[in-house]
mmCIF file of C-alpha atoms in Angstrom:
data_model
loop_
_atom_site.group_PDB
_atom_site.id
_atom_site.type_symbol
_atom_site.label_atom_id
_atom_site.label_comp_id
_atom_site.label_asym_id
_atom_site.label_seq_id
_atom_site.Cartn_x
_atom_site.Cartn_y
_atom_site.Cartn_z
ATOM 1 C CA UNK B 1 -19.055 -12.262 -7.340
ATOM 2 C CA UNK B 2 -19.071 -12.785 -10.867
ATOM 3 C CA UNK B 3 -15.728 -11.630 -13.108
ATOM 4 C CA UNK B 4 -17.548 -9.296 -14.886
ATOM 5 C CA UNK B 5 -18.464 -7.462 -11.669
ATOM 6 C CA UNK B 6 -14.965 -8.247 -10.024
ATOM 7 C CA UNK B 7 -13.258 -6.562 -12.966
ATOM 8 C CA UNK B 8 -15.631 -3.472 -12.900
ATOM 9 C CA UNK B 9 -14.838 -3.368 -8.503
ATOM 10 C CA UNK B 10 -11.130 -3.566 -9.633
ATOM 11 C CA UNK B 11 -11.491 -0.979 -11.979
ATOM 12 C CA UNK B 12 -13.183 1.817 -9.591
ATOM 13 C CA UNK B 13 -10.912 1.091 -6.992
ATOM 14 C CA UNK B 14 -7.803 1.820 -9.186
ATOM 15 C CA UNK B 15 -9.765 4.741 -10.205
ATOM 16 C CA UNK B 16 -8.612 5.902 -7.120
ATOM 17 C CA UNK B 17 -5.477 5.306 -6.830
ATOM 18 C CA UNK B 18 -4.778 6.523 -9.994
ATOM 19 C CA UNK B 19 -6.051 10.056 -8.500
ATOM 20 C CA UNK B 20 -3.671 9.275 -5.760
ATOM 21 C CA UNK B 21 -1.159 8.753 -8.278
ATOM 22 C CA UNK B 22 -2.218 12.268 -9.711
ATOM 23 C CA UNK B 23 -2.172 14.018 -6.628
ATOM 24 C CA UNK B 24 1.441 13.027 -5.654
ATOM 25 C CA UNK B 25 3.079 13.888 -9.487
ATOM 26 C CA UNK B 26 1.577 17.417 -8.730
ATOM 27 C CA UNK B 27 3.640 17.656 -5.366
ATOM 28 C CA UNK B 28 6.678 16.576 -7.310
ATOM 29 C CA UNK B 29 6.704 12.856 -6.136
ATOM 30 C CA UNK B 30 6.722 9.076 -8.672
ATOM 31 C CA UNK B 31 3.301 9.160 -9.951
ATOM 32 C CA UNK B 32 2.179 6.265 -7.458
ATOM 33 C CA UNK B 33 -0.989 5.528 -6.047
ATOM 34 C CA UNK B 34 -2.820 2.811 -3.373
ATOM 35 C CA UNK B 35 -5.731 2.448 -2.186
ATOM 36 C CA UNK B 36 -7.100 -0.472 0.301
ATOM 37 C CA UNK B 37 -10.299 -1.667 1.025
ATOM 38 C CA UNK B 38 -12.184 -3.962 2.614
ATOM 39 C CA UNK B 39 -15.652 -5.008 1.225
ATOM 40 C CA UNK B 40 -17.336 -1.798 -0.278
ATOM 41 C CA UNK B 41 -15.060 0.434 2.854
ATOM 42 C CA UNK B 42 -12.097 2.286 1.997
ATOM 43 C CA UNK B 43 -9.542 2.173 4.287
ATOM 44 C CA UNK B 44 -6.747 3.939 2.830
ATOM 45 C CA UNK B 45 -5.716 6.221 -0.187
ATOM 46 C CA UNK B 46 -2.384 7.231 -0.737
ATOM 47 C CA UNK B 47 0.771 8.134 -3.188
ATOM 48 C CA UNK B 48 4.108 8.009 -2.940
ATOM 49 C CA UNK B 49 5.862 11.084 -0.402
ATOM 50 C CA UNK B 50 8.827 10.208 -0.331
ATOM 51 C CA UNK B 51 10.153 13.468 -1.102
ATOM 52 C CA UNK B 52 7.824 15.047 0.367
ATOM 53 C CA UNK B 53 8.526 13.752 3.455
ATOM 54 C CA UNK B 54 12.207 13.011 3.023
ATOM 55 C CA UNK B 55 11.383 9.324 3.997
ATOM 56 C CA UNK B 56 12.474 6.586 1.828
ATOM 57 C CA UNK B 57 9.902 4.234 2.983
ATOM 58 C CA UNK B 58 7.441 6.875 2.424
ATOM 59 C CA UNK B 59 6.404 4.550 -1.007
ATOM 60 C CA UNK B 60 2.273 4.902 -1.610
ATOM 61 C CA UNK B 61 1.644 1.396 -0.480
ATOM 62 C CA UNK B 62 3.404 2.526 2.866
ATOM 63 C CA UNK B 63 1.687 4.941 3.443
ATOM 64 C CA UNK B 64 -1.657 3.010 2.779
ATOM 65 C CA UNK B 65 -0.540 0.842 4.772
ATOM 66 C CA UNK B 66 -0.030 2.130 8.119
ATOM 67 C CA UNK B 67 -3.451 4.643 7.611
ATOM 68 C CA UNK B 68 -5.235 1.580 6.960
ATOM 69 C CA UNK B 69 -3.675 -0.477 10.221
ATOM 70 C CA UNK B 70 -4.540 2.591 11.722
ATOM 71 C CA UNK B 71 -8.412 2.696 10.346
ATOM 72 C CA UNK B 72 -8.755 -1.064 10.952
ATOM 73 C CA UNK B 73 -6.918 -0.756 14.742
ATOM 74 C CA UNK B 74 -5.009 -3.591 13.503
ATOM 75 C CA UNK B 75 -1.785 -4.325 11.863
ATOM 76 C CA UNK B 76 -3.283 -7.371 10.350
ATOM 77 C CA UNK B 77 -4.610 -6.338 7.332
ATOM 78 C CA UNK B 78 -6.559 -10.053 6.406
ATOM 79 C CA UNK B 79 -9.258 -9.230 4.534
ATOM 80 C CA UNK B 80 -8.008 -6.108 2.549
ATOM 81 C CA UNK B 81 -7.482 -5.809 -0.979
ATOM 82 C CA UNK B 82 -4.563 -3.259 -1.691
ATOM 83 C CA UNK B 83 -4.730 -1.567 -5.626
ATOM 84 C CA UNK B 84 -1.702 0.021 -6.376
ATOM 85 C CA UNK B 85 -0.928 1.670 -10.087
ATOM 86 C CA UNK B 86 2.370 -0.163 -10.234
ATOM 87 C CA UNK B 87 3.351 -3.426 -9.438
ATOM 88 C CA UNK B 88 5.200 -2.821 -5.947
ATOM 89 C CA UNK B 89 8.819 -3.138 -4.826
ATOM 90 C CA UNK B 90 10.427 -5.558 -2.668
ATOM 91 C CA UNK B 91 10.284 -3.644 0.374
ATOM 92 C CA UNK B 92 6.538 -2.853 0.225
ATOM 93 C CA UNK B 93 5.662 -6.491 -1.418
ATOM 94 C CA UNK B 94 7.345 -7.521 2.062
ATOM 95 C CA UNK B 95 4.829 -4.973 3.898
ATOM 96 C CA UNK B 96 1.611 -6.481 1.979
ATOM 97 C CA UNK B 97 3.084 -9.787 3.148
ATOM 98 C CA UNK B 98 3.536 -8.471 6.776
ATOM 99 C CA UNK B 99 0.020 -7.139 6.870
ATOM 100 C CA UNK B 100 -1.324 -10.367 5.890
ATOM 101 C CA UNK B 101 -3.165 -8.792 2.677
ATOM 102 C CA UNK B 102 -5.763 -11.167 1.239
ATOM 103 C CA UNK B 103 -5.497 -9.819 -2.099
ATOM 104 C CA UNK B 104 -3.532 -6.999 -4.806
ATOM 105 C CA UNK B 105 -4.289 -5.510 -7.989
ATOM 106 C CA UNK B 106 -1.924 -3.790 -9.322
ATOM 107 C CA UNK B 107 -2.283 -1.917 -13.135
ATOM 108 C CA UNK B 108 0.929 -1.904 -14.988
ATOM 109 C CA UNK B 109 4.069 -3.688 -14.458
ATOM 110 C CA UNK B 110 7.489 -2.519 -13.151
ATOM 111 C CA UNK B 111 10.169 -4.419 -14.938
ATOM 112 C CA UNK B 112 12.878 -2.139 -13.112
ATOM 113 C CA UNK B 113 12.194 -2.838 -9.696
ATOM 114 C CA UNK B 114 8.734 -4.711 -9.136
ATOM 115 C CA UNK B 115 9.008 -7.996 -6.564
ATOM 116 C CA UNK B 116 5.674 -9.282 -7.215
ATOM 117 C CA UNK B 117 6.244 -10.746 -10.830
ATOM 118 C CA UNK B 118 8.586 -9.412 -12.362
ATOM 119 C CA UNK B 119 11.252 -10.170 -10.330
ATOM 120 C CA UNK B 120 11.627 -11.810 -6.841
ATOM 121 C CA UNK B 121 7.998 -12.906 -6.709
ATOM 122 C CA UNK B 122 7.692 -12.143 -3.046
ATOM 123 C CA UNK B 123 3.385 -12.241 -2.668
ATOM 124 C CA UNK B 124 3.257 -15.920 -3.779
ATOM 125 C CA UNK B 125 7.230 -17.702 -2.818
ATOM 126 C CA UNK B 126 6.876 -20.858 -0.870
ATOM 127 C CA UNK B 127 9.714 -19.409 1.618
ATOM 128 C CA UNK B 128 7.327 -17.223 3.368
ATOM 129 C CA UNK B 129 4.449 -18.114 5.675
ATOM 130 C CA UNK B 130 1.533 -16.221 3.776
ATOM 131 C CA UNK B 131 0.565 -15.858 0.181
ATOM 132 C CA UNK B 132 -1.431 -13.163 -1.740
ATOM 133 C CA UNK B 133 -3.826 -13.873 -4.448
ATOM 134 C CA UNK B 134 -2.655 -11.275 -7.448
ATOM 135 C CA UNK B 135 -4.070 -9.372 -10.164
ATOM 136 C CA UNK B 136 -2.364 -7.765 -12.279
ATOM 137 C CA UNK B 137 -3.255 -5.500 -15.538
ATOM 138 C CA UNK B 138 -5.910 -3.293 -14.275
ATOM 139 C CA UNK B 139 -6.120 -0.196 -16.026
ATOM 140 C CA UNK B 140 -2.801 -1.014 -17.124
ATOM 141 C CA UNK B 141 -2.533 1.869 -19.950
ATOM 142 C CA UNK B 142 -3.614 5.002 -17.588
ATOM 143 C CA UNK B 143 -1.395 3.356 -14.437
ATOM 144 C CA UNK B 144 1.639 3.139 -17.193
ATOM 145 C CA UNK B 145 1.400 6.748 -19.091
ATOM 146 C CA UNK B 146 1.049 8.633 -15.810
ATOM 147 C CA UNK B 147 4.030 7.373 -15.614
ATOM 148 C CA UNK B 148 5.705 7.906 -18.707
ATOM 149 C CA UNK B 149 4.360 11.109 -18.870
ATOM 150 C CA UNK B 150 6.040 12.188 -15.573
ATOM 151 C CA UNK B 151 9.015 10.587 -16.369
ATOM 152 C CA UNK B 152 8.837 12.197 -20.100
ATOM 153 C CA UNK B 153 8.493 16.092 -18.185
ATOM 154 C CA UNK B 154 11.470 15.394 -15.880
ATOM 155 C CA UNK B 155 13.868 15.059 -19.034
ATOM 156 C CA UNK B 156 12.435 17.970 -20.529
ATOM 157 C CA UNK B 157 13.092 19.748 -17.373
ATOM 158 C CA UNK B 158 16.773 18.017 -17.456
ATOM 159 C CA UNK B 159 17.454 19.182 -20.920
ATOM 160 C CA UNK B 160 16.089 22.732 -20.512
ATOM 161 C CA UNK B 161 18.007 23.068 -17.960
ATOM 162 C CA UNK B 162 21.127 21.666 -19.519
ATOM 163 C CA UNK B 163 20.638 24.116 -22.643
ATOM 164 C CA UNK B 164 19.406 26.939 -21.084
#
C-alpha cells in the first residue's frame, strides 16, 4: 500500500475512534477512543469506562482489547492494528505488547502519562520479546481538542461549583 493510501486507512480508522472518544465524554468518562482492525474488518471499538464501570483497567484500549480477543477467538492479536486518540499508558502499552499487536496509530500525544514515546517507550524497548511498529500524529488536532475541550468543561463545572 502506498503512503498516500496508508495515511487516508489511518485516518478513517481514527475516525472511529474519535466517535468512540465522543461517545464515552457524553457518559462522563476521558474522552478516549480505540478501535482495532485487521485488514478492511473491525474488530473492536471502544472508549474509556472506567467510571462507568468502576474498573480502573477499564482504559479504551482495554476494552478493545479483550472484545477484539474475543472477535478473533484469540488472545494473540498478530495482525491487528490498534488506533487509539491518545498515545496509551503504560499499563495498556503493556496489553498491546501482550496481544502481540502488529501495529498502533495513535493521534495526539500524552506527555503526562503516555509509555509509547513520550515516556517509557514500552512498544519498541529491546527488554521485551515483541516490538510494535508506531504511528503517531493521526488526526492529531481533533484527538487533542476533544480533549481539551473536556478537560476545559470539567473546570468550568469545578469553578461553578466553587462560586455558586
Amino acid at each position: 500500500m502506498n503512503a498516500a493510501a496508508q495515511s487516508e486507512m489511518d485516518a478513517h480508522w481514527m475516525r472511529q475512534a474519535l466517535a468512540a472518544a465522543r461517545d464515552a465524554a457524553q457518559l462522563g468518562e476521558v474522552p478516549i477512543g480505540t478501535c482495532i482492525v485487521v485488514g478492511d474488518t473491525v474488530l473492536a471499538v471502544a472508549g474509556n469506562r472506567t467510571r462507568t464501570e468502576n474498573d480502573p483497567t477499564a482504559h479504551a484500549e482495554m476494552v478493545a482489547l479483550r472484545g477484539a480477543a474475543k472477535e478473533a477467538t484469540n488472545y494473540r492479536l498478530s495482525d491487528a492494528v490498534v488506533y487509539s486518540t491518545i498515545e496509551p499508558c503504560v499499563m495498556c502499552a503493556g496489553a498491546l505488547i501482550q496481544a502481540r499487536v502488529r501495529r498502533l496509530v495513535y493521534g495526539a500525544r500524552d506527555e503526562r502519562a503516555g509509555a509509547v514515546e513520550s515516556h517509557f517507550r514500552v512498544c519498541d524497548t529491546d527488554f521485551l520479546n515483541h516490538r510494535i511498529e508506531v504511528s503517531a500524529g493521526v488526526l492529531e488536532e481533533e484527538c487533542r481538542e476533544i480533549m481539551q475541550e473536556f478537560f476545559r468543561a470539567r473546570r468550568q463545572d469545578k469553578r461553578m461549583k466553587a462560586e455558586g
